Coordinates of C-alpha atoms in Angstrom, one line a residue:
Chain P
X19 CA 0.0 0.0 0.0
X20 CA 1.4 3.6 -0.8
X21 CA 2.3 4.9 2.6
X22 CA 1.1 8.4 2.5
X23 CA -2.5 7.9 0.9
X24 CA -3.7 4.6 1.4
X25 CA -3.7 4.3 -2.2
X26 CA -2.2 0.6 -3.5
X27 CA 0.7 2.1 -5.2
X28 CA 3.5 -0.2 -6.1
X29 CA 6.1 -1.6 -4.1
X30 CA 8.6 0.6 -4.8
X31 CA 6.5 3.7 -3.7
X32 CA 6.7 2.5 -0.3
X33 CA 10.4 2.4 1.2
X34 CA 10.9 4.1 4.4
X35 CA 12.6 7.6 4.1
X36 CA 16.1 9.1 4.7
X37 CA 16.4 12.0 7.1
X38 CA 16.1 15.5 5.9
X39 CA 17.9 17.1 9.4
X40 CA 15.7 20.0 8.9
X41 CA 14.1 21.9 12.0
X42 CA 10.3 23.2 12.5
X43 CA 10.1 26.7 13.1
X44 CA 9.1 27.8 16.4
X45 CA 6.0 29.4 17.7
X46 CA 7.4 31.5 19.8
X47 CA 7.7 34.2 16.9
X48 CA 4.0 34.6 17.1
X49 CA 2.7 37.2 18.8
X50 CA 0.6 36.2 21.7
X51 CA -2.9 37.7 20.2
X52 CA -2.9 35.4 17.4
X53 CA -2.4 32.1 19.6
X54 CA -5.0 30.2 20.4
X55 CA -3.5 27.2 20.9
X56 CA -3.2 26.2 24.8
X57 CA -6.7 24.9 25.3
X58 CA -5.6 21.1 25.5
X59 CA -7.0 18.4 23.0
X60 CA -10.1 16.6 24.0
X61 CA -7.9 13.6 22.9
X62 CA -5.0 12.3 25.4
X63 CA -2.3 11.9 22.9
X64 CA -2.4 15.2 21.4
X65 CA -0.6 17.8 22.3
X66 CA -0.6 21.6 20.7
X67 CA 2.5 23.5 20.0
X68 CA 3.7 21.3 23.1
X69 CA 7.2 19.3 22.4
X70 CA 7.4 16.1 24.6
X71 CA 10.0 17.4 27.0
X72 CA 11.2 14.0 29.0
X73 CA 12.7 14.9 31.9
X74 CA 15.6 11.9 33.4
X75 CA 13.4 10.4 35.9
X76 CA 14.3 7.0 36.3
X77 CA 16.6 6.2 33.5
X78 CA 14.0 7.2 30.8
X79 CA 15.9 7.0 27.3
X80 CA 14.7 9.2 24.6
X81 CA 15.9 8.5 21.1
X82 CA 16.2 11.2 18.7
X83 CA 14.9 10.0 15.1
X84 CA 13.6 13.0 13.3
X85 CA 13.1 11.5 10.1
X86 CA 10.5 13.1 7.6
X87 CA 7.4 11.0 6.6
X88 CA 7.7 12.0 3.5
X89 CA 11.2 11.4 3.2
X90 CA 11.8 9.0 0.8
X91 CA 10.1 10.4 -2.3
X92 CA 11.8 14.2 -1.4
X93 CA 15.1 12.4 -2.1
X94 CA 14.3 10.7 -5.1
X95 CA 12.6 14.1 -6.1
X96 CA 15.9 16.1 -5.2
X97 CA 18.1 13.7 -7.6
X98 CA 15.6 14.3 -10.2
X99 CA 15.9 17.8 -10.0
X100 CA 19.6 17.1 -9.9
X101 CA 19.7 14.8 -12.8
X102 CA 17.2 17.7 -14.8
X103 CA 19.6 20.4 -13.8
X104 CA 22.9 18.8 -15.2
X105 CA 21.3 18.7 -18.4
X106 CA 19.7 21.4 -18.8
X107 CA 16.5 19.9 -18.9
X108 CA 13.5 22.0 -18.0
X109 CA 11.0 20.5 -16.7
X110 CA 7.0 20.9 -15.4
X111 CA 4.7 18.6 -13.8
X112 CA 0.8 19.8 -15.0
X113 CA -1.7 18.7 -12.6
X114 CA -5.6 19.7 -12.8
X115 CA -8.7 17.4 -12.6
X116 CA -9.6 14.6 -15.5
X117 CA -11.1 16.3 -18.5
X118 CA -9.5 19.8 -17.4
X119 CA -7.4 19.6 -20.6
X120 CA -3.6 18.9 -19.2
X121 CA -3.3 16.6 -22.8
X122 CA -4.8 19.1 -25.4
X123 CA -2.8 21.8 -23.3
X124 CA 1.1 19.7 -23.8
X125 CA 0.0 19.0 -27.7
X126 CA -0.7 22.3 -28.8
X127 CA 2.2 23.9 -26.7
X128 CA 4.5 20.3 -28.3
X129 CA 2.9 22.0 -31.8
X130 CA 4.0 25.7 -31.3
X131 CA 7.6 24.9 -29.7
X132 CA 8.2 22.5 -32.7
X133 CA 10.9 24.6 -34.3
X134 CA 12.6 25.8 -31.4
X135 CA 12.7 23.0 -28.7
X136 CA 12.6 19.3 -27.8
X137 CA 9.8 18.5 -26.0
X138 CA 9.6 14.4 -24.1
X139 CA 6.6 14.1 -21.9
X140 CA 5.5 11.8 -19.0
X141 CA 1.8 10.6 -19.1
X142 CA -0.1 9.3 -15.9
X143 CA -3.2 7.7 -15.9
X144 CA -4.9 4.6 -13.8
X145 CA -5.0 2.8 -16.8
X146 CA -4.1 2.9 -20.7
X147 CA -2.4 4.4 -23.0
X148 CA -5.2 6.7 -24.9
X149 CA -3.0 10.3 -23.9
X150 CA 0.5 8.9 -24.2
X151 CA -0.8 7.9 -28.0
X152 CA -2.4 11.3 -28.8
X153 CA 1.0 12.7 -28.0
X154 CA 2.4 10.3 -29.3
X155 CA 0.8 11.7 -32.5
X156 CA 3.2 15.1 -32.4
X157 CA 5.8 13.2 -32.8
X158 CA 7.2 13.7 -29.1
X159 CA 8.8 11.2 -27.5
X160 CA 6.5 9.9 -24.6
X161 CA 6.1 7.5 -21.8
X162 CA 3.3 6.5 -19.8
X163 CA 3.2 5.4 -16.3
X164 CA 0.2 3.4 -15.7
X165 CA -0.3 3.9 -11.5
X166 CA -2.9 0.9 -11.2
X167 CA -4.8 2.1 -8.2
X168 CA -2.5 4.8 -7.1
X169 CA -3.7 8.3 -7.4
X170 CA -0.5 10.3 -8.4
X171 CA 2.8 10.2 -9.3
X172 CA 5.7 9.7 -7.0
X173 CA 9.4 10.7 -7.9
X174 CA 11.5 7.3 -8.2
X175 CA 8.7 5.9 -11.1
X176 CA 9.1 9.7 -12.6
X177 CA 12.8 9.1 -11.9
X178 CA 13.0 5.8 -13.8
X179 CA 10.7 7.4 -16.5
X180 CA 13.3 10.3 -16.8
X181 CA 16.2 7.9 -17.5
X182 CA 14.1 5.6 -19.8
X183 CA 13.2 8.1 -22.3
X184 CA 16.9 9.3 -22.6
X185 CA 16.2 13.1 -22.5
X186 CA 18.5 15.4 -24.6
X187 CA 20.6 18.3 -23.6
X188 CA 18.3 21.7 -23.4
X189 CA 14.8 19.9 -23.9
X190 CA 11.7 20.2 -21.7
X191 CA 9.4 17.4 -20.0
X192 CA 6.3 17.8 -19.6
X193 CA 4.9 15.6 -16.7
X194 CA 0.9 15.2 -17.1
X195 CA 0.3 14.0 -13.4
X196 CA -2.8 12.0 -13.0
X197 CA -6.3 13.5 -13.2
X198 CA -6.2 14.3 -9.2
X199 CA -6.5 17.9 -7.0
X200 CA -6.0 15.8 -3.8
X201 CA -3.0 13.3 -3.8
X202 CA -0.4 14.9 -6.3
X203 CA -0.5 18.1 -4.5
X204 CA 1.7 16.1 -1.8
X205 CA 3.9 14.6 -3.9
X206 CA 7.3 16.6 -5.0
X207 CA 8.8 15.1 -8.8
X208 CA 11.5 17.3 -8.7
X209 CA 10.3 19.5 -11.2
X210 CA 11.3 22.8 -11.8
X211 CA 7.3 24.6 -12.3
X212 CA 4.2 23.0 -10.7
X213 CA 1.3 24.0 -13.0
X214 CA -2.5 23.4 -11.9
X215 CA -4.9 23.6 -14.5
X216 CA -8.5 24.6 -14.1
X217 CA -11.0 24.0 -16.5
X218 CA -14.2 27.2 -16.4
X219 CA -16.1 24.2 -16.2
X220 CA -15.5 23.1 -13.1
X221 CA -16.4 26.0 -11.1
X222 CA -14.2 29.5 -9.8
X223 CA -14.7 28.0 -6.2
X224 CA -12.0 25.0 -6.8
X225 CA -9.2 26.5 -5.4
X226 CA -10.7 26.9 -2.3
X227 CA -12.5 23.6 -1.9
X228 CA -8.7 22.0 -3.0
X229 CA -6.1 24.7 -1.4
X230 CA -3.3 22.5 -1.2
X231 CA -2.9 21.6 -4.5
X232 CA -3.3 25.4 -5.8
X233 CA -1.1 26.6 -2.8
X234 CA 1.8 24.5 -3.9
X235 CA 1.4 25.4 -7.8
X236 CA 3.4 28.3 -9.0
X237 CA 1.1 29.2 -12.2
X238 CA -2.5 28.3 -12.5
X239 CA -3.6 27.7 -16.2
X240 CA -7.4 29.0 -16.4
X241 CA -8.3 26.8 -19.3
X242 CA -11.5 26.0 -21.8
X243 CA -12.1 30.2 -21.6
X244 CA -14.3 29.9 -24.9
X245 CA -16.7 28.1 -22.7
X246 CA -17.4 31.1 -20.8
X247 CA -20.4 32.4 -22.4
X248 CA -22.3 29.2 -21.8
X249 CA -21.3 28.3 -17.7
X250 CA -21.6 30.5 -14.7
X251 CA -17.5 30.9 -13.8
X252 CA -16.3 34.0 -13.2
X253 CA -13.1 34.6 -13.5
X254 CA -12.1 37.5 -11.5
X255 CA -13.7 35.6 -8.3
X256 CA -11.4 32.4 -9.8
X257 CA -8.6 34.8 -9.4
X258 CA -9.4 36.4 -6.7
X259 CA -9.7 32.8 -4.7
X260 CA -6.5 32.2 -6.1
X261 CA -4.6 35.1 -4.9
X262 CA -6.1 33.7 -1.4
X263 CA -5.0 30.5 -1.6
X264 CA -1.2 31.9 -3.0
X265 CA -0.6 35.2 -3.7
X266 CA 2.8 34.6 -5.1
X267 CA 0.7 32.7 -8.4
X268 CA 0.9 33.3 -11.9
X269 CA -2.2 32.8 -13.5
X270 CA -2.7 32.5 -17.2
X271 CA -6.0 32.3 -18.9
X272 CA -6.6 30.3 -22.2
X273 CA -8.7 28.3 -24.3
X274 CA -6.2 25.4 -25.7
X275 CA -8.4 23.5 -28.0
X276 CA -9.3 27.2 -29.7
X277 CA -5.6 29.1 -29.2
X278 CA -6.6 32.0 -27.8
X279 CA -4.3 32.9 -25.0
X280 CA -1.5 30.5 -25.8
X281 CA 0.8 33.1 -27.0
X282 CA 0.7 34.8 -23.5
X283 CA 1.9 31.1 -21.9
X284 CA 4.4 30.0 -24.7
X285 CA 6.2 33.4 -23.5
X286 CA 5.9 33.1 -19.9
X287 CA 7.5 29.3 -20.6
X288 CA 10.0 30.9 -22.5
X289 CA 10.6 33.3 -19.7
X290 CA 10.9 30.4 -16.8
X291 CA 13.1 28.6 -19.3
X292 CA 15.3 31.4 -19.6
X293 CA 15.2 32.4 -15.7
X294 CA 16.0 28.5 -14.9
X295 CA 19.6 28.8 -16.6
X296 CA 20.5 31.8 -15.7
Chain L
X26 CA -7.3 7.7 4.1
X27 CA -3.9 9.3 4.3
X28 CA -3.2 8.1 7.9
X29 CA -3.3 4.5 8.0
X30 CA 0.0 5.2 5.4
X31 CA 1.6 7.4 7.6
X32 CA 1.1 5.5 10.9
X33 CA 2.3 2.0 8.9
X34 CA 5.6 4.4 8.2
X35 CA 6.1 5.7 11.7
X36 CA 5.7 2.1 12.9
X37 CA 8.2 1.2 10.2
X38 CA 10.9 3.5 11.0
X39 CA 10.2 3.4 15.0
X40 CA 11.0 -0.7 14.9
X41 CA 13.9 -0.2 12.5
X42 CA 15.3 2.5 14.9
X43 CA 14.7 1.0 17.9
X44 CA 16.8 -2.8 16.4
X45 CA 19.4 0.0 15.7
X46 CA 19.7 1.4 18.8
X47 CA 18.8 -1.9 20.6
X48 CA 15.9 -0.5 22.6
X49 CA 13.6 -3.8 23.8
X50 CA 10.6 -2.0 24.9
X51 CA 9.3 1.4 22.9
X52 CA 6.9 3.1 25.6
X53 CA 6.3 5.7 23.1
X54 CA 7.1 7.1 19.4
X55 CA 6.8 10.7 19.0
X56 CA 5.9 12.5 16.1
X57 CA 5.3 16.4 15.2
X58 CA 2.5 17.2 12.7
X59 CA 1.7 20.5 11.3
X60 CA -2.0 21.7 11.2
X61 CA -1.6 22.2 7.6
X62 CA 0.0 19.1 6.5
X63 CA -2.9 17.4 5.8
X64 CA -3.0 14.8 8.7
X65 CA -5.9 14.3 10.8
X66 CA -4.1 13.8 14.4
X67 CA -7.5 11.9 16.0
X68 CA -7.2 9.7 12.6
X69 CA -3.1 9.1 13.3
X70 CA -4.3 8.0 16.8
X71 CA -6.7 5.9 15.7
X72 CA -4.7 4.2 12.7
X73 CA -1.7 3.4 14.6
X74 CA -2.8 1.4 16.7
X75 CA -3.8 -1.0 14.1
X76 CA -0.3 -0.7 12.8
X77 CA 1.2 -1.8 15.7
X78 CA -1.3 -4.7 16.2
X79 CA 0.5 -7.8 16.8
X80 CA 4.3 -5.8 16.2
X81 CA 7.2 -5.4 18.0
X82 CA 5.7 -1.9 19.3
X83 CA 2.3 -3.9 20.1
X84 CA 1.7 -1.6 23.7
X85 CA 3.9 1.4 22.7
X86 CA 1.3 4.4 22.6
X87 CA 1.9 7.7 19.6
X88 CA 1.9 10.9 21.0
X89 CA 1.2 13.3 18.5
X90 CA 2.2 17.3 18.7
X91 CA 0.8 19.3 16.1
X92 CA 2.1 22.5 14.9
X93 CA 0.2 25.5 15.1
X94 CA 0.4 26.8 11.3
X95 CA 1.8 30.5 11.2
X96 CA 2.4 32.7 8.4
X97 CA 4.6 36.2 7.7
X98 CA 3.4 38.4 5.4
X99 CA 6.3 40.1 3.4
X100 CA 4.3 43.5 3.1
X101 CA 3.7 44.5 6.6
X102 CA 6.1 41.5 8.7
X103 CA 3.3 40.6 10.7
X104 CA 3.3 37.3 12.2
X105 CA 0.2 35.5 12.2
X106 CA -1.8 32.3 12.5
X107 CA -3.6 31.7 9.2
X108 CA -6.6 30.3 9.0
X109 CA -5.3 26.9 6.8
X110 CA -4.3 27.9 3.1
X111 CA -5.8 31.2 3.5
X112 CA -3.1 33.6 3.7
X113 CA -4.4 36.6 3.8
X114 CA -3.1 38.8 6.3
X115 CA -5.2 40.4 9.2
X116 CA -3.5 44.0 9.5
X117 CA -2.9 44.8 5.9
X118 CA -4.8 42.2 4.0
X119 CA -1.7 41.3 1.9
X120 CA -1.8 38.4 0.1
X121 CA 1.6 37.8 -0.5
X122 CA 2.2 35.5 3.3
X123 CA 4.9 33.0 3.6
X124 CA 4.0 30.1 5.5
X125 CA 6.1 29.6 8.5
X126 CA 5.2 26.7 10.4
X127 CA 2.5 24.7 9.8
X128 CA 3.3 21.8 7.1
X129 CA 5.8 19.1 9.3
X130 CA 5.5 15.8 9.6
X131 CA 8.1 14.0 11.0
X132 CA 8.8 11.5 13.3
X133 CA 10.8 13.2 16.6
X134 CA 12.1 10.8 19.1
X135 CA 11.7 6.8 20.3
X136 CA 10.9 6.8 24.0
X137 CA 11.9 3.7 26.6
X138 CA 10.7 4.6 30.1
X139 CA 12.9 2.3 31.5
X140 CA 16.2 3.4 29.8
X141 CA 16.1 -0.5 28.0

């Protein structure tokens, strides 16, 4: 079973992780008006802002572990970066729900960048192969990760991926994460920009009912805008929960399947591709 | 769903570390979890001990400390406490917060009471 979701991932999603040495920041910077956090838990166990401190009665041995739960796939994800970075190689991981667009989205930006750049691209889905073939189709060179039951992509299958499809100098990879707002959101590939797509179809309140996975994107990708006329999105109160949720985001709007917009994002990729190697 | 995952892990690493270190009885395991990492502490609770069924750690007992979540906004410096991914700040409604604490999830520290 995948050890952070539950989800039956395969076996070699689920080694135990390597320490990360890193330290949680104190509370104690906080001034006291915003704390509300000494009433005790109703649940013995629990404790709030309250480090165990174990005091030497009777020969009590405490062992220090601190080792991140998460651990293991934040390594592979750092030697994936690594590995990307020594090469040149830039690289995104596009997450959004199914049917948002994420494949229409990679071909027409595989079409545009035809002349200029090299682009490979990871597919993951449950099952299948229909999006790995449509790219496929460009002429890119593609791989597809089938995750069974699992519900995202983890860094060591991305990892393997990377090294399978043999990745020239100065290309990009796209990495089309499965069809998920929930479990991806957790999961570091080493990539160098985290894009979540959102479709006007599924609603402008999305990035509040699914924060964590558009807190930890750096661009959001409005897409399907020539839909607008017919379903109730609007997209200043999209953007406006967005700049909630992360006010550092870039957000781009676009209709993929139609073009408009796409001029505005192949610059802003050209942009990060250019700020990435300098 | 997450936290049957994560307390299988902390079980994991807590029997590994404790062969390591040669510790025959683990009284407790504790772990630090951040309010906004996505764990459910009552759901840890409750998850572990089904991990530990039957284990090496069969009677050791979690004890979880969350992490208030806390947040800087870079316009103003105010500290705050946000309320989850909401980052908006309360003096000057900037939106531009970094999050401070809030997103751990480690595990701290093996405890024997008995020093064995």
């Amino acid at each position: 079973m995948c050890q952070t979701c539950g989800c039956e991932g395969k076996g070699s999603m689920v080694t135990i992780g390597r320490p990360l040495h890193f330290q949680p920041q104190k509370l104690e910077t906080i001034p006291e008006k915003f704390r509300e956090s000494d009433s005790p838990s109703p649940l013995a166990g629990i404790r709030i802002d309250r480090p165990a401190v174990r005091k030497g009665t009777g020969g009590a041995r405490e062992i220090e572990v601190v080792e991140n739960l998460l651990g293991d796939n934040d390594a592979a994800a750092a030697e994936n970066r690594k590995f990307l970075n020594e090469r040149k190689i830039f690289s995104l991981n596009l997450m959004g729900s199914p049917g948002c667009g994420k494949t229409t989205f990679i071909i027409k930006t595989i079409e545009s960048l035809k002349e200029e750049l090299e682009v490979f691209v990871i597919e993951g889905d449950q099952f299948g192969s229909l999006d790995a073939d449509r790219i496929s189709a460009t002429g890119a060179k593609v791989i597809q990760i089938n995750t069974g039951n699992g519900c995202h992509l983890d860094a060591r299958s991305v990892g393997k991926a990377i090294i399978e499809l043999e990745i020239p100098v100065n290309s990009l990879l796209f990495i089309e994460n499965v069809g998920n707002l929930v479990c991806p959101a957790l999961f570091d590939l080493g990539e160098h920009l985290r894009i979540v797509m959102l479709s006007v179809t599924e609603g402008d309140d999305k990035p509040v009912k699914y924060a964590p996975m558009f807190h930890g994107a750096a661009m959001c990708v409005i897409n399907k805008t020539d839909l607008l006329d017919y379903v109730d999105f609007d997209i200043e109160k999209a953007k406006d929960n967005l700049r909630k949720i992360n006010g550092k985001q870039k957000i781009m709007t676009l209709s993929a399947s139609r073009g408009k917009g796409m001029e505005d994002w192949l610059a802003a990729l050209r942009n990060e591709i250019r700020a990435s190697k300098s | 769903m997450h936290e049957l995952g994560i307390a299988m892990r902390i079980a994991e690493i807590a029997t590994r570390v404790a062969r390591q270190e040669g510790v025959k009885k683990v009284d407790a395991v504790l772990v630090e979890v951040g309010e906004l990492s996505g764990i459910v502490p009552e759901a840890l609770l409750f998850s572990f001990e089904s991990a530990i069924k039957n284990s090496f750690l069969e009677n050791s007992r979690l004890e979880i400390n969350l992490i208030s979540a806390s947040a800087k906004c870079s316009r103003c410096q105010t500290v705050f406490r946000p309320e989850g991914f909401f980052s908006l700040c309360p003096v000057c409604e900037g939106v531009d917060c970094e999050i401070l604490s809030g997103k751990e999830l480690f595990i701290k520290s093996l405890v024997s009471e008995n020093g064995k």
